[in-house]
Amino acid sequence: MAEKPDFDFLALYNETQFAGYMAVRRYKNMTYLFFLAIDSECRSCGCRSRTIETLKALYPDTQQVVDMEMLDDSADNNKQ
């Protein structure tokens, strides 16, 4: 999937510090935020908000779709 031309991987930086990445799928007039990972040290400093703003700026003429997963304290991978 990642090798397709309609799939983008984007590195996220907080100034010069690597803050995470996002994977974006483009389809017709839609942009789907497939995956978003933010370093725990960069949370609560506006990185998520800036990421959404970046998504809007990079794909201005598309409908952006973001699917949020609820946190589950009992999940095996909760620490991730």
Tab-separated table of C-alpha atoms in Angstrom:
chain	number	residue	atom	x	y	z
A	1	MET	CA	0.000	0.000	0.000
A	2	ALA	CA	2.754	2.455	0.926
A	3	GLU	CA	4.389	2.104	-2.486
A	4	LYS	CA	1.317	3.418	-4.290
A	5	PRO	CA	1.522	6.987	-5.624
A	6	ASP	CA	-1.587	8.056	-3.680
A	7	PHE	CA	-0.082	7.249	-0.274
A	8	ASP	CA	2.167	9.784	1.503
A	9	PHE	CA	4.423	9.393	4.554
A	10	LEU	CA	5.250	12.728	6.186
A	11	ALA	CA	7.753	13.392	8.978
A	12	LEU	CA	6.657	15.844	11.661
A	13	TYR	CA	9.067	18.174	13.428
A	14	ASN	CA	8.780	20.472	16.425
A	15	GLU	CA	11.272	23.045	15.151
A	16	THR	CA	14.343	20.809	14.599
A	17	GLN	CA	13.256	17.901	16.820
A	18	PHE	CA	11.600	14.890	15.174
A	19	ALA	CA	8.092	14.752	16.657
A	20	GLY	CA	6.433	11.907	14.761
A	21	TYR	CA	4.926	11.044	11.427
A	22	MET	CA	1.668	10.684	9.591
A	23	ALA	CA	0.545	8.421	6.788
A	24	VAL	CA	-1.981	9.924	4.389
A	25	ARG	CA	-4.039	8.235	1.684
A	26	ARG	CA	-5.383	10.357	-1.166
A	27	TYR	CA	-8.412	9.188	-3.123
A	28	LYS	CA	-10.289	11.372	-5.601
A	29	ASN	CA	-11.275	14.500	-3.624
A	30	MET	CA	-10.622	12.955	-0.201
A	31	THR	CA	-7.567	12.877	2.063
A	32	TYR	CA	-7.621	10.223	4.789
A	33	LEU	CA	-5.259	10.490	7.752
A	34	PHE	CA	-4.477	6.790	7.914
A	35	PHE	CA	-2.004	6.907	10.800
A	36	LEU	CA	-0.616	9.553	13.135
A	37	ALA	CA	2.166	9.015	15.673
A	38	ILE	CA	3.385	11.817	17.947
A	39	ASP	CA	6.376	11.334	20.259
A	40	SER	CA	5.219	11.371	23.894
A	41	GLU	CA	7.719	14.166	24.671
A	42	CYS	CA	6.060	16.387	22.060
A	43	ARG	CA	2.495	15.942	23.243
A	44	SER	CA	0.665	18.810	24.942
A	45	CYS	CA	2.689	21.368	22.992
A	46	GLY	CA	0.321	21.803	20.040
A	47	CYS	CA	1.826	19.180	17.713
A	48	ARG	CA	-1.498	17.499	16.979
A	49	SER	CA	-3.171	20.800	16.143
A	50	ARG	CA	-0.267	21.804	13.909
A	51	THR	CA	-0.442	18.399	12.237
A	52	ILE	CA	-4.087	18.945	11.306
A	53	GLU	CA	-3.238	22.431	10.035
A	54	THR	CA	-0.413	20.925	7.967
A	55	LEU	CA	-2.825	18.365	6.539
A	56	LYS	CA	-5.187	21.165	5.490
A	57	ALA	CA	-2.341	23.179	3.952
A	58	LEU	CA	-0.862	20.262	2.003
A	59	TYR	CA	-4.200	19.061	0.626
A	60	PRO	CA	-6.301	22.251	0.441
A	61	ASP	CA	-8.790	21.161	-2.205
A	62	THR	CA	-9.781	17.871	-0.615
A	63	GLN	CA	-12.063	16.741	2.152
A	64	GLN	CA	-9.931	15.637	5.115
A	65	VAL	CA	-11.016	12.555	7.018
A	66	VAL	CA	-9.594	11.771	10.459
A	67	ASP	CA	-10.679	8.607	12.257
A	68	MET	CA	-9.931	8.718	15.995
A	69	GLU	CA	-9.410	5.570	18.039
A	70	MET	CA	-10.593	5.740	21.632
A	71	LEU	CA	-8.017	4.865	24.280
A	72	ASP	CA	-8.606	1.531	25.954
A	73	ASP	CA	-6.771	1.062	29.257
A	74	SER	CA	-7.233	-2.712	29.010
A	75	ALA	CA	-5.698	-3.004	25.512
A	76	ASP	CA	-2.513	-5.066	25.212
A	77	ASN	CA	-0.742	-2.198	23.431
A	78	ASN	CA	-2.030	0.586	25.709
A	79	LYS	CA	1.503	1.745	26.598
A	80	GLN	CA	2.169	2.541	22.914
